[in-house]
Coordinates of C-alpha atoms and ligand atoms in Angstrom, one line a residue:
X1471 CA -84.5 -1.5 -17.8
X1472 CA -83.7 -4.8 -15.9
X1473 CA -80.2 -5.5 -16.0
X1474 CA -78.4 -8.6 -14.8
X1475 CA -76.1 -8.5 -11.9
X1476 CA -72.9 -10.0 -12.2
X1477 CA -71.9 -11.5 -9.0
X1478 CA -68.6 -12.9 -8.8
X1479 CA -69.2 -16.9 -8.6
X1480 CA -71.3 -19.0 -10.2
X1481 CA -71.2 -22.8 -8.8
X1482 CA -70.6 -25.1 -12.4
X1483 CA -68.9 -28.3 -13.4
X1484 CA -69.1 -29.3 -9.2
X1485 CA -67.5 -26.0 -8.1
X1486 CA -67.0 -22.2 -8.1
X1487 CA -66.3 -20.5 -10.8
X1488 CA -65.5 -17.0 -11.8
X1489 CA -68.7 -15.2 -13.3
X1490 CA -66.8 -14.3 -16.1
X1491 CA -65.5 -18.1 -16.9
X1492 CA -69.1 -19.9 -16.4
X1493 CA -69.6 -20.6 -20.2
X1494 CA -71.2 -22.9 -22.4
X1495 CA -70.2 -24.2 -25.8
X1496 CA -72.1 -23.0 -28.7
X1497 CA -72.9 -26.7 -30.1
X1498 CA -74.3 -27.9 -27.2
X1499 CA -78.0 -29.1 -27.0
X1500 CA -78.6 -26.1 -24.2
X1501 CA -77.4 -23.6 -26.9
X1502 CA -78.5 -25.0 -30.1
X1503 CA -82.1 -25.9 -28.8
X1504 CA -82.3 -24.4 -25.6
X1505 CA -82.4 -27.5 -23.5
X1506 CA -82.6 -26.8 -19.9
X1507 CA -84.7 -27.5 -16.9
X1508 CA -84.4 -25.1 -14.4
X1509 CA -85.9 -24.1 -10.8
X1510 CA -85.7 -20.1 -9.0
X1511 CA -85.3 -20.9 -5.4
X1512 CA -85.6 -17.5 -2.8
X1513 CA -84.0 -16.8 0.2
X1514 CA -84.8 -14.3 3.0
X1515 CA -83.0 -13.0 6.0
X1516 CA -84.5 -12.9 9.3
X1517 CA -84.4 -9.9 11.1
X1518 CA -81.6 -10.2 13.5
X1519 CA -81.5 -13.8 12.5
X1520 CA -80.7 -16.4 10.1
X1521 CA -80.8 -16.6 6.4
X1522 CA -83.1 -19.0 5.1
X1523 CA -84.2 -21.0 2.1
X1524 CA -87.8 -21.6 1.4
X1525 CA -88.9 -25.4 0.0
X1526 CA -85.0 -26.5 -1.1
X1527 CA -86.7 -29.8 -0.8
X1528 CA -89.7 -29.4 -2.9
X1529 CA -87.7 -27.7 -5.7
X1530 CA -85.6 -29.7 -6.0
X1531 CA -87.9 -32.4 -6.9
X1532 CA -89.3 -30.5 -9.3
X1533 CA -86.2 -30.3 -11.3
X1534 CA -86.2 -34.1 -10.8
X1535 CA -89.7 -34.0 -12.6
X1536 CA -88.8 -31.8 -15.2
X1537 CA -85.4 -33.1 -16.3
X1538 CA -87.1 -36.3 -16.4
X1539 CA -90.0 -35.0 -18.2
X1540 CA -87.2 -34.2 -20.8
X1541 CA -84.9 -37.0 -20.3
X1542 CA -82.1 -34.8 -19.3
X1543 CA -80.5 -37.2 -17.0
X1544 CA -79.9 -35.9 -13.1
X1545 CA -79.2 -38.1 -10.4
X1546 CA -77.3 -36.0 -7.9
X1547 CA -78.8 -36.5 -4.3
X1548 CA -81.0 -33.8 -2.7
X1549 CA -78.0 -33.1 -0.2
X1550 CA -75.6 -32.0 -3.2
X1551 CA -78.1 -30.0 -4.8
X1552 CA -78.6 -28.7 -1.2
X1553 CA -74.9 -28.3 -0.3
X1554 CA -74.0 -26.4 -3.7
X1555 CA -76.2 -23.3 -3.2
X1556 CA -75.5 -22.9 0.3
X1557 CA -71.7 -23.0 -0.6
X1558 CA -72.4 -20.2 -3.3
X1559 CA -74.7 -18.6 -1.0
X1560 CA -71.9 -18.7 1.7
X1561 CA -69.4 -16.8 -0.7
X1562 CA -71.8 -14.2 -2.1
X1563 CA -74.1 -13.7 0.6
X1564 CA -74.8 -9.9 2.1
X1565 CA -76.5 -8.7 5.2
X1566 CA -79.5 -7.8 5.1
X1567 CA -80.0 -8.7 1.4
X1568 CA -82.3 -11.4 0.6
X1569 CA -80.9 -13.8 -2.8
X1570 CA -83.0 -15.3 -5.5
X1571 CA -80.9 -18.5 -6.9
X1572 CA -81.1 -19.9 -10.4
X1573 CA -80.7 -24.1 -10.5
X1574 CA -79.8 -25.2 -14.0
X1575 CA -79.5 -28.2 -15.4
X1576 CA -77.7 -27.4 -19.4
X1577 CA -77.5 -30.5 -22.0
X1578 CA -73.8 -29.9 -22.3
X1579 CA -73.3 -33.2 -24.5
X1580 CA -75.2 -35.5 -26.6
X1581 CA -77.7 -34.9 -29.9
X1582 CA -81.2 -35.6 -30.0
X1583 CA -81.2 -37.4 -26.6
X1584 CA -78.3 -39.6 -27.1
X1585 CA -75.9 -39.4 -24.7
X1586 CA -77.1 -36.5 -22.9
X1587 CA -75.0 -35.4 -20.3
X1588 CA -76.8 -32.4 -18.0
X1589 CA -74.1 -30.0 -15.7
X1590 CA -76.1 -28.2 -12.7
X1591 CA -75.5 -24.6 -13.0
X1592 CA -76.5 -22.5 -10.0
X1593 CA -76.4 -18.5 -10.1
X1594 CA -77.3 -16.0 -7.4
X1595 CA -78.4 -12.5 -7.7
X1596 CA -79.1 -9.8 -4.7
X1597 CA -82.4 -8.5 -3.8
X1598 CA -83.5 -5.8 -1.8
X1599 CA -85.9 -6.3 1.3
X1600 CA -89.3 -4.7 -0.2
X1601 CA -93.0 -5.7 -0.1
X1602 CA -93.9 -5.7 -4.0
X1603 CA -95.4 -2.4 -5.1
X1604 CA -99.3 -3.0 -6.8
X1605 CA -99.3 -3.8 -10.2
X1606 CA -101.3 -3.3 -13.5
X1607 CA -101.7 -6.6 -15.8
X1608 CA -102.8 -7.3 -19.1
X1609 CA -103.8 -10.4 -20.9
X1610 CA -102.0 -11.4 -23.4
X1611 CA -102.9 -12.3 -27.4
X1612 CA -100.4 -15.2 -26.8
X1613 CA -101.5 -18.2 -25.1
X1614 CA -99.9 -20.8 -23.0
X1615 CA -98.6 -24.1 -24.8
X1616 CA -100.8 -27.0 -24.3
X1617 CA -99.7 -30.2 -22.4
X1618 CA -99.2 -32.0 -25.6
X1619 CA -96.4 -29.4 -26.9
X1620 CA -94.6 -27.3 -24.4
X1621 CA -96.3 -28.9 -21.4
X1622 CA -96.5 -26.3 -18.5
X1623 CA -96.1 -28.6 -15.8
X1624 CA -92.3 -29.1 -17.5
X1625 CA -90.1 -25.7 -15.5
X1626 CA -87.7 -25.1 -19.0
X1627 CA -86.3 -22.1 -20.1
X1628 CA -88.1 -22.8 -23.6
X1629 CA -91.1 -22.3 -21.9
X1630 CA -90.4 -18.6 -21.4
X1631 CA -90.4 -17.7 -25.0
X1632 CA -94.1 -17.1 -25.3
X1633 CA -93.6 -15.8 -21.8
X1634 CA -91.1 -13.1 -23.2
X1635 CA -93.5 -12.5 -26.5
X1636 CA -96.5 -11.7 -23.8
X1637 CA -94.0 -9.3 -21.4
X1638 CA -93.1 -7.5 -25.0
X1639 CA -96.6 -7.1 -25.8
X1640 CA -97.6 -5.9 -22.1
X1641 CA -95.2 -2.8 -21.9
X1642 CA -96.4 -1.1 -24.9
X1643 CA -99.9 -1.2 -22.6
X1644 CA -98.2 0.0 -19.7
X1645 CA -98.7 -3.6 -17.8
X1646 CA -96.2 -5.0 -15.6
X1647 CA -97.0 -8.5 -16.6
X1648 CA -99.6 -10.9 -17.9
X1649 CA -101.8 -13.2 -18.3
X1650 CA -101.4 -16.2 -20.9
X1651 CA -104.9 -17.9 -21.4
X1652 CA -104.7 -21.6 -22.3
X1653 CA -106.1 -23.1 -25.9
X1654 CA -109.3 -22.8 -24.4
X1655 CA -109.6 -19.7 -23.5
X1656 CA -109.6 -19.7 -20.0
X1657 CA -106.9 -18.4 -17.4
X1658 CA -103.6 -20.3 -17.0
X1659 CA -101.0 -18.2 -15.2
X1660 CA -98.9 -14.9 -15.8
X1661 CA -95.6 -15.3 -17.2
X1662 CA -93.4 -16.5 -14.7
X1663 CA -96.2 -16.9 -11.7
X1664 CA -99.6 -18.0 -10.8
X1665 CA -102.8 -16.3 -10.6
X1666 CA -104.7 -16.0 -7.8
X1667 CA -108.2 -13.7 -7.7
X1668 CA -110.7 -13.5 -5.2
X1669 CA -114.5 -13.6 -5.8
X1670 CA -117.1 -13.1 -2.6
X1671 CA -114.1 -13.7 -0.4
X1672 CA -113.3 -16.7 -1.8
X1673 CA -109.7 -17.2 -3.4
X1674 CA -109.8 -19.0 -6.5
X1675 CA -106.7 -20.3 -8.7
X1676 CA -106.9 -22.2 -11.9
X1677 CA -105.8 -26.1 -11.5
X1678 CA -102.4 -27.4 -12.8
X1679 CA -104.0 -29.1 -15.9
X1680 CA -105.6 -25.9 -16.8
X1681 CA -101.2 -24.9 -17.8
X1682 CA -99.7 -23.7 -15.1
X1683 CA -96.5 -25.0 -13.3
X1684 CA -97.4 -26.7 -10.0
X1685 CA -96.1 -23.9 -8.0
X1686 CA -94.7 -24.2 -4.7
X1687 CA -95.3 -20.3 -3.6
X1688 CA -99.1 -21.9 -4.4
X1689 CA -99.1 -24.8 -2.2
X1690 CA -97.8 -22.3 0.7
X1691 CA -100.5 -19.2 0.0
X1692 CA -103.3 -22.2 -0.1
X1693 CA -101.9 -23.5 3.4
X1694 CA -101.4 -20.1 4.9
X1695 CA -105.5 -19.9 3.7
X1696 CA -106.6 -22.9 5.0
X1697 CA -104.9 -22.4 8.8
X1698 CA -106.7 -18.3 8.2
X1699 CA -110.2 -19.6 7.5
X1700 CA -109.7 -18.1 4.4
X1701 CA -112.0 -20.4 1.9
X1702 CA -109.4 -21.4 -1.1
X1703 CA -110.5 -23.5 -4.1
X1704 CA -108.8 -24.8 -7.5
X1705 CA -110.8 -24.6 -9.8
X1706 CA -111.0 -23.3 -13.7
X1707 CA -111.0 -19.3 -14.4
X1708 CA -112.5 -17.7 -17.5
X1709 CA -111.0 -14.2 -19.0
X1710 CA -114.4 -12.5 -17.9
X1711 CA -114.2 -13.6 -14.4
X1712 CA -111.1 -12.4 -14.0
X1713 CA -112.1 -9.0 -15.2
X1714 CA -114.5 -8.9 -12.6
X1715 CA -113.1 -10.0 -10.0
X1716 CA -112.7 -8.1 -6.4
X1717 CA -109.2 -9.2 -5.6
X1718 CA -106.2 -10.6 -7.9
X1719 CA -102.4 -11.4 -7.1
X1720 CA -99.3 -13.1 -8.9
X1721 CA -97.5 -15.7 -7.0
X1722 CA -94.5 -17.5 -7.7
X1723 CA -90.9 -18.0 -5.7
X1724 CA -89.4 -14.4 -7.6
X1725 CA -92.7 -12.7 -7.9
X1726 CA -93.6 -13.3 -4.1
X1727 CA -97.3 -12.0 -3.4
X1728 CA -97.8 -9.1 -5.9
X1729 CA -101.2 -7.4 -5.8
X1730 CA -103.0 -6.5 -9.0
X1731 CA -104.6 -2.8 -9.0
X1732 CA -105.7 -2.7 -12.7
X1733 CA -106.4 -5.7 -14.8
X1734 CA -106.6 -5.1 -18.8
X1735 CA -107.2 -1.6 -17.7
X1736 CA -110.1 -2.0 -15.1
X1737 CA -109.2 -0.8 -11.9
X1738 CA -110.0 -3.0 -9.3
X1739 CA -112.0 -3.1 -5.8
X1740 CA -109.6 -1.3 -3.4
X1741 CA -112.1 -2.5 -0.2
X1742 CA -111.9 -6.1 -0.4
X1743 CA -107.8 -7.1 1.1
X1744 CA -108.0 -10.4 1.6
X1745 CA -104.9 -10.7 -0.6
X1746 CA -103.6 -8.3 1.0
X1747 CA -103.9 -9.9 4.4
X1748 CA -102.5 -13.5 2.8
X1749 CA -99.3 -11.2 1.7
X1750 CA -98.7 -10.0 5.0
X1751 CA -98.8 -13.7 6.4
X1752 CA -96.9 -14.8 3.4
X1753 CA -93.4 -12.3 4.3
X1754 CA -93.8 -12.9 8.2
X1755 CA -93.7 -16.9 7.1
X1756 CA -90.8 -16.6 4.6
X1757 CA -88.8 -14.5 7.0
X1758 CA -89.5 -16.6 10.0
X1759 CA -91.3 -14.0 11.9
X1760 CA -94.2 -15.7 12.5
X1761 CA -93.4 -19.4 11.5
X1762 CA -95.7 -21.4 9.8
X1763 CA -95.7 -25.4 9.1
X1764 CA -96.3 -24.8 5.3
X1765 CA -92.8 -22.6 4.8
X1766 CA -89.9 -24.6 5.0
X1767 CA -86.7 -22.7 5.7
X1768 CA -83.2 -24.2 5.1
X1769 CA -80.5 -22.4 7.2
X1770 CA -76.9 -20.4 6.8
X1771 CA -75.4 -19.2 9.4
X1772 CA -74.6 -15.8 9.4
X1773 CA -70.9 -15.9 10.3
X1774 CA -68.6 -17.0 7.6
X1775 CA -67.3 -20.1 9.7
X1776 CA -70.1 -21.2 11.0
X1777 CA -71.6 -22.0 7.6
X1778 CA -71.1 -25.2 7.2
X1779 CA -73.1 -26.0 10.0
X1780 CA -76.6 -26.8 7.9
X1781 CA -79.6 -26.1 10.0
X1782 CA -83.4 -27.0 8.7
X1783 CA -85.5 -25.6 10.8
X1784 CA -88.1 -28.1 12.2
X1785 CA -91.0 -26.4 10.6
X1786 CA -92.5 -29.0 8.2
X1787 CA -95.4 -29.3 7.1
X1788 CA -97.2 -32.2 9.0
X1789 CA -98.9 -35.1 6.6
X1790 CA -101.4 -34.1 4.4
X1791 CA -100.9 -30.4 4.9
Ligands
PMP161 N1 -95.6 -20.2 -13.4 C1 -94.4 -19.9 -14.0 C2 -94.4 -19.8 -15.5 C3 -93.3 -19.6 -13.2 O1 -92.1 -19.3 -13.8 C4 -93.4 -19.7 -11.8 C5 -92.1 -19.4 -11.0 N2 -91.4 -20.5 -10.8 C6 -94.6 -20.0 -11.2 C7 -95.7 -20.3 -12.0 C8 -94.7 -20.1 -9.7 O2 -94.0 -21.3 -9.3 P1 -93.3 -21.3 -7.9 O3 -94.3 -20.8 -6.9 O4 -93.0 -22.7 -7.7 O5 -92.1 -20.4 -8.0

């Protein structure tokens, strides 16, 4: 059973908090109708070395886009944003455990988006070091919103409903997670990831517009492709493609690289590993073993004192990339 971990701050209203005292008002808009935009941001140590953010820059612009998507105002500047999970980071922070951090933005005033008034809420949980066992997925009877309802492309904690409803529906099939097909009928993304499958050793993913969140673990696995001379191409999937496909993983910030073994049952190819390959670039990247100009890694020191000395790592991506 997952379980939540309670760690002791949470950073809310512009500064810590006690876990215990980080609470929201039952008639609030995030209560009442869920309103909230929201980004999961990871953070891995190095071995013998720094702890380091991936794309603090690129997510936050996304929860730019989304709150704006949902006219939850938000104007605090990148380096708040920035400086508010490396000062939670800095009090929770634990050697050689890597953090996965929640960014929140809750309607904690106005009604019907009047006067809305958004506080950023950022929690942090632990996570062990661990390459992602092989999983089995399912697809879902649920299917992802359509642009015109809950749009995809909008990262909100409504969206995770049908998510929920499609996990519910997975573990009585003995599937880890699954896929939500769009209103057509084709392949949009598992429930809090993308899908990535690979056909003739080409890596295939389904478009944004097809409903999936633009993710950002994506953009990286596409580059980390690209510089492999790995052929990767966005393009729609159907359902029976997937089910014969030679390779498939879930990406996403949380889920990391996570290889499929089984999909709706059907066990799949064990001799083709590109995946497996892009997986094994993917961690050395994140962890700044082997550097790579797609992974972008903010920096905490590792000694208490020496943490407010912010360090981003001169590994950008170059134009274009
Ligand atoms: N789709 C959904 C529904 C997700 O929740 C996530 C995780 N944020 C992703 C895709 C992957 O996005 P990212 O790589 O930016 O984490």
């Amino acid at each position: 059973m997952v379980t939540l971990q309670e760690p002791k701050y949470v950073f809310m209203g512009g500064g810590l908090r006690l876990w215990k005292e980080a609470t929201l008002h039952v008639g609030c808009e995030a209560v009442t109708r869920s309103l909230n935009v929201f980004e999961g941001l990871k953070g891995y140590w190095k071995p013998d070395g720094p702890f380091g953010i991936v794309q603090l820059r690129r997510h936050y612009e996304r929860l730019c886009r989304s709150a704006r998507l949902l006219h939850v105002p938000f104007d605090a500047a990148f380096e708040y944003y920035r400086d508010a999970i490396l000062q939670l980071a800095g009090e929770l922070l634990e050697p050689g455990r890597d953090m996965w951090f929640r960014t929140t933005l809750y309607a904690i005033e106005g009604q019907w988006g009047e006067g809305t008034v958004a506080d950023l809420v950022i929690t942090a949980y632990h996570q062990d070091q661990k390459v992602p066992d092989p999983i089995n997925l399912g697809i879902s009877t649920w299917r992802r919103s359509p642009d015109v309802s809950l749009p995809a492309r909008i990262k909100a904690g409504s969206n995770y409903q049908v998510a929920r409803l499609a996990r519910i529906e997975g573990r009585s099939r003995g599937c880890q997670d699954m896929v939500l097909l769009n209103d057509s009928g084709r392949v949009a993304e598992a429930t809090g990831s993308c899908i990535v499958m690979v056909r003739d050793g080409v890596v295939y993913t389904p478009p944004a517009s097809e409903g999936a969140l633009e993710s950002i673990t994506l953009d990286i696995v596409e580059a980390l492709a690209h510089s492999m001379n790995i052929p990767f191409i966005r393009r729609p999937i159907d359902r029976t493609e997937l089910l014969v496909a030679d390779e498939i993983a879930i990406c996403g910030t949380l889920a990391e690289l996570v290889l499929v073994q089984s999909i709706d049952g059907l066990p799949l190819n064990t001799k083709s590993q590109l995946l497996r390959t892009l997986q094994d670039r993917f961690f050395r990247a994140a962890r700044n073993i082997e550097p790579h100009p797609s992974v972008e890694l903010t920096t905490l020191s590792t000694k208490r004192d020496e943490r407010s000395a912010i360090a981003d790592l001169d590994s950008r991506a170059p134009a274009g990339m």
